[in-house]
PDB file of C-alpha atoms in Angstrom:
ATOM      1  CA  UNK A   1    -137.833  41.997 195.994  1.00 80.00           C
ATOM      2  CA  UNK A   2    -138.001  45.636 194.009  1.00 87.00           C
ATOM      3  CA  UNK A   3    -141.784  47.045 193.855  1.00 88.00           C
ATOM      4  CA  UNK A   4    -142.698  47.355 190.395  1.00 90.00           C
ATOM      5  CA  UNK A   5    -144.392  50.281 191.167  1.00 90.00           C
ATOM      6  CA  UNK A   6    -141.613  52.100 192.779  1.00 92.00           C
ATOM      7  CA  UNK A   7    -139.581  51.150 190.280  1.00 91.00           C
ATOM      8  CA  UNK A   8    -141.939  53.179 187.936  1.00 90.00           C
ATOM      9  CA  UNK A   9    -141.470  56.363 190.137  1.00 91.00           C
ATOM     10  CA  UNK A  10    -137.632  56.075 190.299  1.00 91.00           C
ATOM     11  CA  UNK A  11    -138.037  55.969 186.244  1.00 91.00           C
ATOM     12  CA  UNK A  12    -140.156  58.895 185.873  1.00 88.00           C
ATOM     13  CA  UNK A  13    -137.821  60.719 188.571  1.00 91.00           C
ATOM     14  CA  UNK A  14    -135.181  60.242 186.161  1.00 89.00           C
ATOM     15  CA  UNK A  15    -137.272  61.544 183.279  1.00 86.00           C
ATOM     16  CA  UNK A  16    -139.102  64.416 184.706  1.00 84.00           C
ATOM     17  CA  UNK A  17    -136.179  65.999 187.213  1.00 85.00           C
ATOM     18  CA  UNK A  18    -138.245  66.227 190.297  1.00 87.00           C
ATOM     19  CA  UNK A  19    -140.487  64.966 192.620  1.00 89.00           C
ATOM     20  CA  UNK A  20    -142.971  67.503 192.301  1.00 88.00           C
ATOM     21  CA  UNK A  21    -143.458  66.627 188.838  1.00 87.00           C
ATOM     22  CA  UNK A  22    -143.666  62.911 189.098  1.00 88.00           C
ATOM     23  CA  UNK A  23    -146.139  63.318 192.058  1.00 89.00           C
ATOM     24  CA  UNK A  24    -147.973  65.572 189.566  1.00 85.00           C
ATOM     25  CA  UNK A  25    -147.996  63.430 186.238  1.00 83.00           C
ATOM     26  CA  UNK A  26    -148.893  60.096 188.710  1.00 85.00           C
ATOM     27  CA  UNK A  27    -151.175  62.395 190.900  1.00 83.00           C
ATOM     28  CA  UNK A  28    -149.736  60.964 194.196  1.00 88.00           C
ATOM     29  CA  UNK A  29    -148.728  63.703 196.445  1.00 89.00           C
ATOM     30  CA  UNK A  30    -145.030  64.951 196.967  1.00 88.00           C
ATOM     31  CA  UNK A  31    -144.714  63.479 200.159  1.00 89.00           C
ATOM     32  CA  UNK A  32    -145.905  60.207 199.425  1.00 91.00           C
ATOM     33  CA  UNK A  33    -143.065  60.120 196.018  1.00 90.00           C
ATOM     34  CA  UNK A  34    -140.749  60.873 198.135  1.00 89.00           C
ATOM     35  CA  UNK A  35    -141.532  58.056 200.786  1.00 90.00           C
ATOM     36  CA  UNK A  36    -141.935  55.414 198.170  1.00 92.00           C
ATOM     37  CA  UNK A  37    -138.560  56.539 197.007  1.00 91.00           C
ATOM     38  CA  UNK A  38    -137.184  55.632 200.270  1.00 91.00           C
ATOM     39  CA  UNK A  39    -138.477  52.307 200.596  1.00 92.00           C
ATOM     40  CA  UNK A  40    -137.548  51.482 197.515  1.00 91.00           C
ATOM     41  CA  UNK A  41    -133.672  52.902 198.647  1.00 89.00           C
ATOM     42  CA  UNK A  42    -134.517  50.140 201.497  1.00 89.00           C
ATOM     43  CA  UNK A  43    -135.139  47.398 199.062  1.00 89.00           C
ATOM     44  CA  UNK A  44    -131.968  48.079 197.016  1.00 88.00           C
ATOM     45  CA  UNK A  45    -130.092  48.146 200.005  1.00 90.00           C
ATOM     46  CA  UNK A  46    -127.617  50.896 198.023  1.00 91.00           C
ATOM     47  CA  UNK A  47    -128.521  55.227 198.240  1.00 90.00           C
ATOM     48  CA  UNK A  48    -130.691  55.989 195.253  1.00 91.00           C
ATOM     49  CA  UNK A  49    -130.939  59.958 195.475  1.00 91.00           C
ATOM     50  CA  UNK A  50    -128.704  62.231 196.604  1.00 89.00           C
ATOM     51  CA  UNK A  51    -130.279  65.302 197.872  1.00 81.00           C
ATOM     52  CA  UNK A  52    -129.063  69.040 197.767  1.00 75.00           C
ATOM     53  CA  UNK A  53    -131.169  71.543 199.174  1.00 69.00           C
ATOM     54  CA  UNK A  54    -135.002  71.008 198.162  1.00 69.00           C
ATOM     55  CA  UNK A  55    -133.318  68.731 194.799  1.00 77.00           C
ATOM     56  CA  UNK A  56    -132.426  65.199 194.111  1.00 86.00           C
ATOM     57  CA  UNK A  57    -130.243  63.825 191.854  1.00 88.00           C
ATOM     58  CA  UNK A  58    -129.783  60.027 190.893  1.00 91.00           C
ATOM     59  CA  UNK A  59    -127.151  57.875 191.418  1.00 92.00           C
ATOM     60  CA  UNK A  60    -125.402  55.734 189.359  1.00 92.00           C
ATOM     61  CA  UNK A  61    -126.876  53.010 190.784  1.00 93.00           C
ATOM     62  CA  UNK A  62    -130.116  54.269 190.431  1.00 92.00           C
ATOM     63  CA  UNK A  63    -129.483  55.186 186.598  1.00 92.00           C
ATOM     64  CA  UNK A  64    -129.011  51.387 186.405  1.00 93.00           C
ATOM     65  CA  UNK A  65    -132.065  50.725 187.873  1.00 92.00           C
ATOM     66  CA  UNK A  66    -134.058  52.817 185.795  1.00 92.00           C
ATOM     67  CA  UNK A  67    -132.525  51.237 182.469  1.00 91.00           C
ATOM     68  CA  UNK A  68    -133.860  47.925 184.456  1.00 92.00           C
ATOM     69  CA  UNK A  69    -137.525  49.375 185.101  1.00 91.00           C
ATOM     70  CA  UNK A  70    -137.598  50.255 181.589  1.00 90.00           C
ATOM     71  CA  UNK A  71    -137.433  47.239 180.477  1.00 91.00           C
ATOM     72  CA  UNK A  72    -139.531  45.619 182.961  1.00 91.00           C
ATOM     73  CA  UNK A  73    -142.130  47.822 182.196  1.00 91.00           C
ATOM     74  CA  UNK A  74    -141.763  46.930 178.262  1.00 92.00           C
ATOM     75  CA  UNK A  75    -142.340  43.287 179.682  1.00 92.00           C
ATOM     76  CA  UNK A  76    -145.685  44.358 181.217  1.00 91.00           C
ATOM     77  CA  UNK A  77    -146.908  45.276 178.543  1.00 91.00           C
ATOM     78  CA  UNK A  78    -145.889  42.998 176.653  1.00 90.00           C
ATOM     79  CA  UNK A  79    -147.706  40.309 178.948  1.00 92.00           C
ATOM     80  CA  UNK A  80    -151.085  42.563 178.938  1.00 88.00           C
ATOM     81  CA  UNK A  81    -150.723  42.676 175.381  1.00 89.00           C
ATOM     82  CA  UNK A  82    -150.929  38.800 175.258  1.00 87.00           C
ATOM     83  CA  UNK A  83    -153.282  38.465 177.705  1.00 88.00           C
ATOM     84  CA  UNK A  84    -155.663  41.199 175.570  1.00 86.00           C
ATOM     85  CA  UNK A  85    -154.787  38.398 172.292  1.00 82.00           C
ATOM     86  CA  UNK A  86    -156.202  35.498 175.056  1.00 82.00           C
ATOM     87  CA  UNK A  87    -160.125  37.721 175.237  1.00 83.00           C
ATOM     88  CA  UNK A  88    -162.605  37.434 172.970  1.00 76.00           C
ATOM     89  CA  UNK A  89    -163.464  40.792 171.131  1.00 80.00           C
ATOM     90  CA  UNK A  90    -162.153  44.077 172.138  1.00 87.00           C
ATOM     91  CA  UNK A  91    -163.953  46.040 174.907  1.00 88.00           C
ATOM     92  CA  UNK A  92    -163.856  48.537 177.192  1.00 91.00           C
ATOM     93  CA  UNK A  93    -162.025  51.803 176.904  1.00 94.00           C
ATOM     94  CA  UNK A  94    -158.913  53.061 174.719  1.00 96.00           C
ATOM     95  CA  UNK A  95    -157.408  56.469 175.749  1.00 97.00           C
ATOM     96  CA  UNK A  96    -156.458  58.166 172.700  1.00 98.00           C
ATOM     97  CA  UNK A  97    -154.314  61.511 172.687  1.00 97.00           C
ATOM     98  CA  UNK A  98    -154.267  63.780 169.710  1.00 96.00           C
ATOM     99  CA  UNK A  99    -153.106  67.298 168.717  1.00 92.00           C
ATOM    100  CA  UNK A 100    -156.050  69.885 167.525  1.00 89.00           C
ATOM    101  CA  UNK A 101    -156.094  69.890 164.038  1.00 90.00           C
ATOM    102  CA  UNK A 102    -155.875  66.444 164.042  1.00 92.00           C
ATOM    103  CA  UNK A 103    -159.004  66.226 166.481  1.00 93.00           C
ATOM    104  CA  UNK A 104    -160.938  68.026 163.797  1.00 90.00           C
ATOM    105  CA  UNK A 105    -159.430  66.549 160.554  1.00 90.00           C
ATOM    106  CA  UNK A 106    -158.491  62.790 161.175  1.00 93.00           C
ATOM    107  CA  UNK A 107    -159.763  61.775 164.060  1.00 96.00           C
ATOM    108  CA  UNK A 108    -163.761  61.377 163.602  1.00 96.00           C
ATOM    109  CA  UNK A 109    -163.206  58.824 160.582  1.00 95.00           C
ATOM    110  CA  UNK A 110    -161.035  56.795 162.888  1.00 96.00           C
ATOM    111  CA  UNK A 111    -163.382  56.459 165.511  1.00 96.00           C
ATOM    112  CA  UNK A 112    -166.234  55.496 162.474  1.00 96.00           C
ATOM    113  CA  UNK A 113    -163.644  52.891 161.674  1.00 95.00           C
ATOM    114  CA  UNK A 114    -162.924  51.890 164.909  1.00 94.00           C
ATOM    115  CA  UNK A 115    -166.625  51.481 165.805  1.00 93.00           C
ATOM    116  CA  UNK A 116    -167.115  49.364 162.849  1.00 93.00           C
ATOM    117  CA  UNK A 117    -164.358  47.143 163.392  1.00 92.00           C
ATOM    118  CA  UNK A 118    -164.990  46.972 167.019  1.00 93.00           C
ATOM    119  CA  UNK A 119    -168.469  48.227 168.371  1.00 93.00           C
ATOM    120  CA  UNK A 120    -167.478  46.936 172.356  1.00 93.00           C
ATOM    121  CA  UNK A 121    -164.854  49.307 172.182  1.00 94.00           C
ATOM    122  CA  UNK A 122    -165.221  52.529 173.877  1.00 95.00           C
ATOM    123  CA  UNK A 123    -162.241  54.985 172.672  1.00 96.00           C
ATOM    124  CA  UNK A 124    -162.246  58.325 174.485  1.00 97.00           C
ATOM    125  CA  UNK A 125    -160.075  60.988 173.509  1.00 97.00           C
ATOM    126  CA  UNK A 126    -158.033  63.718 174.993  1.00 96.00           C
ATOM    127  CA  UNK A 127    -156.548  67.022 173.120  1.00 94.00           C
ATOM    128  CA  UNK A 128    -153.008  67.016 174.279  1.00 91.00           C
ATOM    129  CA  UNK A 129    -150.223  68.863 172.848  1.00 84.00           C
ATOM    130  CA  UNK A 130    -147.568  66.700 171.667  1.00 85.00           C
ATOM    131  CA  UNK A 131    -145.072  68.186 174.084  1.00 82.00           C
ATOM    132  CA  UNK A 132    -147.063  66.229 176.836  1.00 86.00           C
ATOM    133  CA  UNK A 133    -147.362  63.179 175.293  1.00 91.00           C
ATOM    134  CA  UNK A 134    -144.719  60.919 177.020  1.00 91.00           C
ATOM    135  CA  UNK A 135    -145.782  62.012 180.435  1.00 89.00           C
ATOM    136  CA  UNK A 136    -149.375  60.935 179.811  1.00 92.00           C
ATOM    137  CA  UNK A 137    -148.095  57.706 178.115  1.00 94.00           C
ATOM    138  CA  UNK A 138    -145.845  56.867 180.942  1.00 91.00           C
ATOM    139  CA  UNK A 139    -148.273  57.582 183.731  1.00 88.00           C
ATOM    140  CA  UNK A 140    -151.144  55.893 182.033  1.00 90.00           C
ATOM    141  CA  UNK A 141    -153.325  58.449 181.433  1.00 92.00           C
ATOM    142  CA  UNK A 142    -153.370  57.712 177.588  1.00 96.00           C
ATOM    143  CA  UNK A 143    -153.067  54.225 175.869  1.00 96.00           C
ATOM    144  CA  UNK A 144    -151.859  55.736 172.290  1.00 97.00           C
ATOM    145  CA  UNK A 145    -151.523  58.993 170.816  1.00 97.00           C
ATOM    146  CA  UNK A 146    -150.520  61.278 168.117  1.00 96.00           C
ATOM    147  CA  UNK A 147    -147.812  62.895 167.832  1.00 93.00           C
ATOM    148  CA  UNK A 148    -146.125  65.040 164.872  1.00 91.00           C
ATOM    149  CA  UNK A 149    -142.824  65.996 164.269  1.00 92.00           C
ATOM    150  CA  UNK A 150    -141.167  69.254 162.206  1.00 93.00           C
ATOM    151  CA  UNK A 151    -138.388  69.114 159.733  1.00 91.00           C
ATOM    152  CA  UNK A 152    -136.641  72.177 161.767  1.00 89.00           C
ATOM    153  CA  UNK A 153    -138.090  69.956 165.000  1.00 88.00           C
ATOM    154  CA  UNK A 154    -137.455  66.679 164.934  1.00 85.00           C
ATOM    155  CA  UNK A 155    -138.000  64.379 168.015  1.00 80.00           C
ATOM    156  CA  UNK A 156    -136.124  63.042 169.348  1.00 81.00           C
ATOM    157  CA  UNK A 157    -136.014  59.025 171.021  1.00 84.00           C
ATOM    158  CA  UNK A 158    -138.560  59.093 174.729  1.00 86.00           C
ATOM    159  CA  UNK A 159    -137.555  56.461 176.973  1.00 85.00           C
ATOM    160  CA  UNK A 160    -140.032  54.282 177.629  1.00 89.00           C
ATOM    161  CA  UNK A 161    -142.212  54.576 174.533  1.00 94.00           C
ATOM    162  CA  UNK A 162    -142.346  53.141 170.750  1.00 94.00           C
ATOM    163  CA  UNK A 163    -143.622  55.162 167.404  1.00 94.00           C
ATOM    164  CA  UNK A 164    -145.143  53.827 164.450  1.00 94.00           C
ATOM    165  CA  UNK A 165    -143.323  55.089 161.250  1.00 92.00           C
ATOM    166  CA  UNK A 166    -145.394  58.340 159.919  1.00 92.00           C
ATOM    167  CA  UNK A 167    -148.777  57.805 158.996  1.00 93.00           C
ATOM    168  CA  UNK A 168    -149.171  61.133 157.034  1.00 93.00           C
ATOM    169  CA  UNK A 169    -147.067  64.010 156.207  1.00 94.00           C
ATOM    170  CA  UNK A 170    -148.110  67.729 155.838  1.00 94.00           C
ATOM    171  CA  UNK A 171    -146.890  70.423 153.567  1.00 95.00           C
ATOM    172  CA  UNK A 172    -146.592  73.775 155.754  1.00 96.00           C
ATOM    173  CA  UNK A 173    -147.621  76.991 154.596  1.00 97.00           C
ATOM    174  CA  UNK A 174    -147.210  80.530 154.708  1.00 98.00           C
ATOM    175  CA  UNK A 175    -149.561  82.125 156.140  1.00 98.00           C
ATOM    176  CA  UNK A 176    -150.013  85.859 155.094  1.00 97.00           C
ATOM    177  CA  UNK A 177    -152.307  88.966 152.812  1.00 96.00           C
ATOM    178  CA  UNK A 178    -149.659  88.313 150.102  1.00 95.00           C
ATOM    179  CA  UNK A 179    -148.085  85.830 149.092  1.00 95.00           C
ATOM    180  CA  UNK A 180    -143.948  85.477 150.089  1.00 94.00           C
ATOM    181  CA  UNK A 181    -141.040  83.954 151.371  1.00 96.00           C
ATOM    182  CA  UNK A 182    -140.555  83.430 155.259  1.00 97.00           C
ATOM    183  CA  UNK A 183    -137.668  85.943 155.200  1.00 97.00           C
ATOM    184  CA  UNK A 184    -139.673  88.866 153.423  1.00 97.00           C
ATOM    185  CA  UNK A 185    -141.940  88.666 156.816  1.00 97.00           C
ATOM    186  CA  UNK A 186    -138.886  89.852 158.656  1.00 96.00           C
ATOM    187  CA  UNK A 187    -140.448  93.285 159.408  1.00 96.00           C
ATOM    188  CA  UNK A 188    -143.885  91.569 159.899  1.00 97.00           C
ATOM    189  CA  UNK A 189    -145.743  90.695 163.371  1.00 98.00           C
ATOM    190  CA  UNK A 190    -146.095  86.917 164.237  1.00 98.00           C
ATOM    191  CA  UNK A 191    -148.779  84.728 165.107  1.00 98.00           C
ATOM    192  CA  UNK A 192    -147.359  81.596 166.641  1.00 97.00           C
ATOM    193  CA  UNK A 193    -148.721  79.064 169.049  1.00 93.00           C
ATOM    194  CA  UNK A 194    -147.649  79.331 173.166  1.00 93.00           C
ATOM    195  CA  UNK A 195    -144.360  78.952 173.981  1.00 92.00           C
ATOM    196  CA  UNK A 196    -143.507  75.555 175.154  1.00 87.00           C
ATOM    197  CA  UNK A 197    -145.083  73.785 172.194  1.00 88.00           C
ATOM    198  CA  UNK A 198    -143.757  72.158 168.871  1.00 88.00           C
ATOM    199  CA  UNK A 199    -145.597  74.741 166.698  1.00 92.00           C
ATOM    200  CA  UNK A 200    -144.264  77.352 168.141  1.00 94.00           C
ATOM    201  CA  UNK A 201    -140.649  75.956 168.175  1.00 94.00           C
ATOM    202  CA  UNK A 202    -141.075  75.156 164.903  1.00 95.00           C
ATOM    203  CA  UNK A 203    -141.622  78.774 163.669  1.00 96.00           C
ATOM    204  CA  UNK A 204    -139.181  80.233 165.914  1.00 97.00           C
ATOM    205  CA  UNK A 205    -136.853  77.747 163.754  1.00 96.00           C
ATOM    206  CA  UNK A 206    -138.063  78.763 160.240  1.00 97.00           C
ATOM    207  CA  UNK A 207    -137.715  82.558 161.395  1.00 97.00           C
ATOM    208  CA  UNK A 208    -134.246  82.547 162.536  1.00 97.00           C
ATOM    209  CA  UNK A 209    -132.941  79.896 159.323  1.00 96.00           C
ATOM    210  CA  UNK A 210    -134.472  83.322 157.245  1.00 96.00           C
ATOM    211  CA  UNK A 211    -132.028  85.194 159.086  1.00 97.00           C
ATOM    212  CA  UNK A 212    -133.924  86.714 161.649  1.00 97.00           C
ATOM    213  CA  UNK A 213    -135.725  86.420 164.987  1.00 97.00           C
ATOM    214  CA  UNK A 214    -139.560  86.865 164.891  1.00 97.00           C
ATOM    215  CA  UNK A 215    -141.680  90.156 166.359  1.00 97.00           C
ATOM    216  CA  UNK A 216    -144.275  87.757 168.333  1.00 97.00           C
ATOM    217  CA  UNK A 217    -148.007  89.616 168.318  1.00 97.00           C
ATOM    218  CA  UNK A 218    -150.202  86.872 169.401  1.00 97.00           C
ATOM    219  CA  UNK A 219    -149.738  83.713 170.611  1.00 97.00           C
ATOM    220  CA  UNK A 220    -152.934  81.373 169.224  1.00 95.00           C
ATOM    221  CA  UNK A 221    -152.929  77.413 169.925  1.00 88.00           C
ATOM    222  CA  UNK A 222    -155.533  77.056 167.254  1.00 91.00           C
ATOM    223  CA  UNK A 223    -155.045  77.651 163.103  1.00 93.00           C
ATOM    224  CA  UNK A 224    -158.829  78.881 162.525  1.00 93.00           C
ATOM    225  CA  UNK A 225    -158.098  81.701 164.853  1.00 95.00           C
ATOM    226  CA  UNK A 226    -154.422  81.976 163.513  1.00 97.00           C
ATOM    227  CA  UNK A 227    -155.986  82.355 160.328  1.00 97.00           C
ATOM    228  CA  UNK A 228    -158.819  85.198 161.026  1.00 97.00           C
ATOM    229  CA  UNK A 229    -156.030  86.995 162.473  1.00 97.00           C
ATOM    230  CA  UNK A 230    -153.989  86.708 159.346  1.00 98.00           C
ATOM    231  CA  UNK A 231    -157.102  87.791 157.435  1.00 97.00           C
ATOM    232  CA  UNK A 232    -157.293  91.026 160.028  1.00 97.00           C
ATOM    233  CA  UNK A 233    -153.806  92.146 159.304  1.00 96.00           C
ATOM    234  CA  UNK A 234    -152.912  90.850 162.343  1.00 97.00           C
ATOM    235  CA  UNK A 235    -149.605  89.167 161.674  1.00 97.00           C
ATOM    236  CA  UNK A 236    -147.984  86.085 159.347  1.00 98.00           C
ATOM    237  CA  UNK A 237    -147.710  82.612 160.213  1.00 98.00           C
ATOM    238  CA  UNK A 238    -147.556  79.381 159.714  1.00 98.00           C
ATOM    239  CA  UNK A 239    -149.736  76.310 159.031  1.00 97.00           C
ATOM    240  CA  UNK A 240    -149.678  72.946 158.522  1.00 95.00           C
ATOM    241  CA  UNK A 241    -151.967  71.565 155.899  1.00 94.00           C
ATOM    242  CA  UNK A 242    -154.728  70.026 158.299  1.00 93.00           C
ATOM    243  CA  UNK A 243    -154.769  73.945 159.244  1.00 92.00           C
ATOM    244  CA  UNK A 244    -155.478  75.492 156.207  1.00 93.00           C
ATOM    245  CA  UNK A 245    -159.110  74.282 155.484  1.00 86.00           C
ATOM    246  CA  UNK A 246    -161.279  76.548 154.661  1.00 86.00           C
ATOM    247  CA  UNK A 247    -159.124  80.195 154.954  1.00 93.00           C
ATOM    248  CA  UNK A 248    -160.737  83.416 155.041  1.00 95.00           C
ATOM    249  CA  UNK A 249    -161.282  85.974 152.473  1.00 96.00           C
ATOM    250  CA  UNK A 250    -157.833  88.101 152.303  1.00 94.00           C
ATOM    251  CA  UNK A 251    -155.436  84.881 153.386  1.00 97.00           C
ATOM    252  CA  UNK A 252    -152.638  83.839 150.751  1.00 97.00           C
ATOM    253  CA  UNK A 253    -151.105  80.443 151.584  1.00 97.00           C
ATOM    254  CA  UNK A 254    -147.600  80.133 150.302  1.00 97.00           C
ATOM    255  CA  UNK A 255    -146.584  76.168 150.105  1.00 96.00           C
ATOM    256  CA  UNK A 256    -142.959  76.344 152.026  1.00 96.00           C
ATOM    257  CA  UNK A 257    -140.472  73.458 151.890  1.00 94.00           C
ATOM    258  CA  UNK A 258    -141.214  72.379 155.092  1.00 94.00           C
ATOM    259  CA  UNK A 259    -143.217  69.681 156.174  1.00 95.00           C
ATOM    260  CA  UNK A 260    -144.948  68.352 159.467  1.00 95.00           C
ATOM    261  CA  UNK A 261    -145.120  64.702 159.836  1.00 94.00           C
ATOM    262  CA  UNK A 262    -147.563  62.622 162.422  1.00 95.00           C
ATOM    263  CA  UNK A 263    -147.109  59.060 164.172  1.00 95.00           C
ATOM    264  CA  UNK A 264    -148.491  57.317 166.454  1.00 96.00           C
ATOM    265  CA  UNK A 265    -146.751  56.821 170.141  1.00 96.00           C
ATOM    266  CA  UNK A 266    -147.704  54.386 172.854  1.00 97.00           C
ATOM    267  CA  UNK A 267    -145.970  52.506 175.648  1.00 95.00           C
ATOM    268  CA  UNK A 268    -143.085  50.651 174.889  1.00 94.00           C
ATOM    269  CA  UNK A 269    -144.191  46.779 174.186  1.00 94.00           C
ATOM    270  CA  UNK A 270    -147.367  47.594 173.947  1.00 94.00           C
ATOM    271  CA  UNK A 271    -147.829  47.941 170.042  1.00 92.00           C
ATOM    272  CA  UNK A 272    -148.933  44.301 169.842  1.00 92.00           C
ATOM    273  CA  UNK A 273    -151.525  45.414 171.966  1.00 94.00           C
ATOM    274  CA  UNK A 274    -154.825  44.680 169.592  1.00 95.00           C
ATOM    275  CA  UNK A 275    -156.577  47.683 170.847  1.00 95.00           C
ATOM    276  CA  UNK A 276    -153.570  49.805 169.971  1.00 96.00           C
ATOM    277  CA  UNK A 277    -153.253  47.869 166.610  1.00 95.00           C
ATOM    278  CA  UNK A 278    -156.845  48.409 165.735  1.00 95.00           C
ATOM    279  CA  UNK A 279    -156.264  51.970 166.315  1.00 96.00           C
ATOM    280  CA  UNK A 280    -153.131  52.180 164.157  1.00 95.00           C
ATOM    281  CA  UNK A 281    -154.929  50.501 161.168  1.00 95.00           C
ATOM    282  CA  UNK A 282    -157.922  52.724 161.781  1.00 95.00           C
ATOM    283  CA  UNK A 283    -155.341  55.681 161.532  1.00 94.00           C
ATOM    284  CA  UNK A 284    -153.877  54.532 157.930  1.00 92.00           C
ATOM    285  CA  UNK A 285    -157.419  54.108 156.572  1.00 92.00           C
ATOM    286  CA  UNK A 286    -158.719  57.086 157.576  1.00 89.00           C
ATOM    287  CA  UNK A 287    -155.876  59.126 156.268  1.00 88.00           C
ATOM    288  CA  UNK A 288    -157.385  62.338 154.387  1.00 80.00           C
ATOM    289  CA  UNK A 289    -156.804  62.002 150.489  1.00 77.00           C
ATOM    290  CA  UNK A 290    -153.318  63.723 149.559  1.00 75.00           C
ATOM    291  CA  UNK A 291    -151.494  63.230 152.704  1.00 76.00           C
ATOM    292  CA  UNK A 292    -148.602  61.183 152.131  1.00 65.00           C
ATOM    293  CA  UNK A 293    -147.584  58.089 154.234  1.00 57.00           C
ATOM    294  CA  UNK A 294    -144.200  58.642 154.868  1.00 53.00           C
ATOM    295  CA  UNK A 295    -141.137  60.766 154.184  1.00 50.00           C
ATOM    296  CA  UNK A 296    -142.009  63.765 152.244  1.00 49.00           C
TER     297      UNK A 296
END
């Protein structure tokens, strides 16, 4: 019989590349990933990893495994989620991830809600950049989480996980002393957000669509600072609506064409979940007036 949870690190093997990485999202130790890996090899009875040098690759068998494991997983949740249906009342805790300006903007009114609704709940959120999301999802270290999307950045399908459809959409903005197009900033400095994130992807994108890679200055994972550096004559950026509120003396927001949209991710089968659904319906009523629900 195949260990369900072996089966779990043979699908976030396939999904992360290495087994330093899986022993880091599940914090288990390397050497203990790799000999669950090779018991589970046991249990198959077939080679599940080839190795070369310090790397391992899958197999084909193993690739069919994993499509397997995803959906037994799905099933799991699924069960939990009827089991959660079978309680009375929701309690305990929900593990909620969200992005920064959503922390500030959104966020507070759907806990309110969620209290209301449910007072033996006990959500507890995390500021995670949407980058991470999957990992935490998959490893369990979040229940349900926000995640955005750009027009020049859209995401694209995680294995193992289901989105709602968006729950608000953002205009962006230019972010400058005057006000502008994105390609009359070619000569400008650039405030962006660090490397490896969807923000910064995202503006990377917009520069180089103007016809022209971006001078980088600073890199700032937060729009109030973005913004006081904009205000210094620090640079140009860009910022999504929930970023704009309340912008220094000197700043000139120039509505672009481009729009950020946000949706909430969770483990796949587990949207039935009534924690998970609470927190979805807390999400649509506590969308800030003039944020649209869908495609802009």
């Amino acid at each position: 019989m195949l260990d369900v949870r072996r089966l779990r690190l043979l699908r976030e093997l396939a999904h992360l590349g290495t087994i330093a990485a899986v022993a880091e999202a599940l914090s288990f130790s390397p050497s203990a990933v790799s000999q669950q890996l090779s018991v589970l090899e046991k249990e198959a009875g077939v080679p599940l990893l080839e190795r070369t040098g310090r790397r391992v690759a899958l197999t084909p068998a193993a690739l069919g495994l994993v499509r397997h494991a995803e959906a037994v997983l799905a099933r799991l949740e699924q069960a939990n989620a009827e089991l959660a249906h079978a309680r009375q009342g929701l309690a305990g805790p929900l593990r909620i991830g969200t992005y920064p300006s959503a922390a500030r903007a959104v966020i507070p009114a759907v806990l309110a809600e969620l209290s209301g609704w449910h007072p033996g709940l006990e959500p507890m959120v995390t500021e995670v950049d949407p980058a991470a999301v999957a990992a935490a999802l998959r490893a369990g270290e979040l229940d349900v989480a926000l995640v955005h999307e750009y027009d020049l950045v859209p995401a694209d399908p995680e294995p193992g996980l289901a989105v709602t459809r968006p729950v608000f959409t953002e205009p962006m903005y230019l972010a400058a002393r005057a006000a502008g197009t994105v390609a009359e900033q070619r000569d400008r400095p650039w405030i962006m957000s660090p490397r490896g994130t969807l923000c910064h992807t995202m503006a990377v994108r917009a520069c180089e669509s103007a016809g022209f890679a971006p001078r980088i200055r600073h890199q700032i994972d937060d729009f109030a600072t973005v913004l006081a550096l904009v205000a210094a004559g620090q640079g140009v950026a860009l910022v999504p609506q929930l970023g704009t509120a309340q912008p220094p003396p000197g700043v000139v927001l120039t509505r672009l064409p481009m729009y950020r949209r946000t949706r909430a991710a969770f483990r796949a089968g587990a949207g039935s979940h009534p924690a998970i659904s609470a927190f979805v319906s807390a999400l649509h009523t506590a969308v800030p007036p003039g944020l649209g629900g869908g495609t802009a």
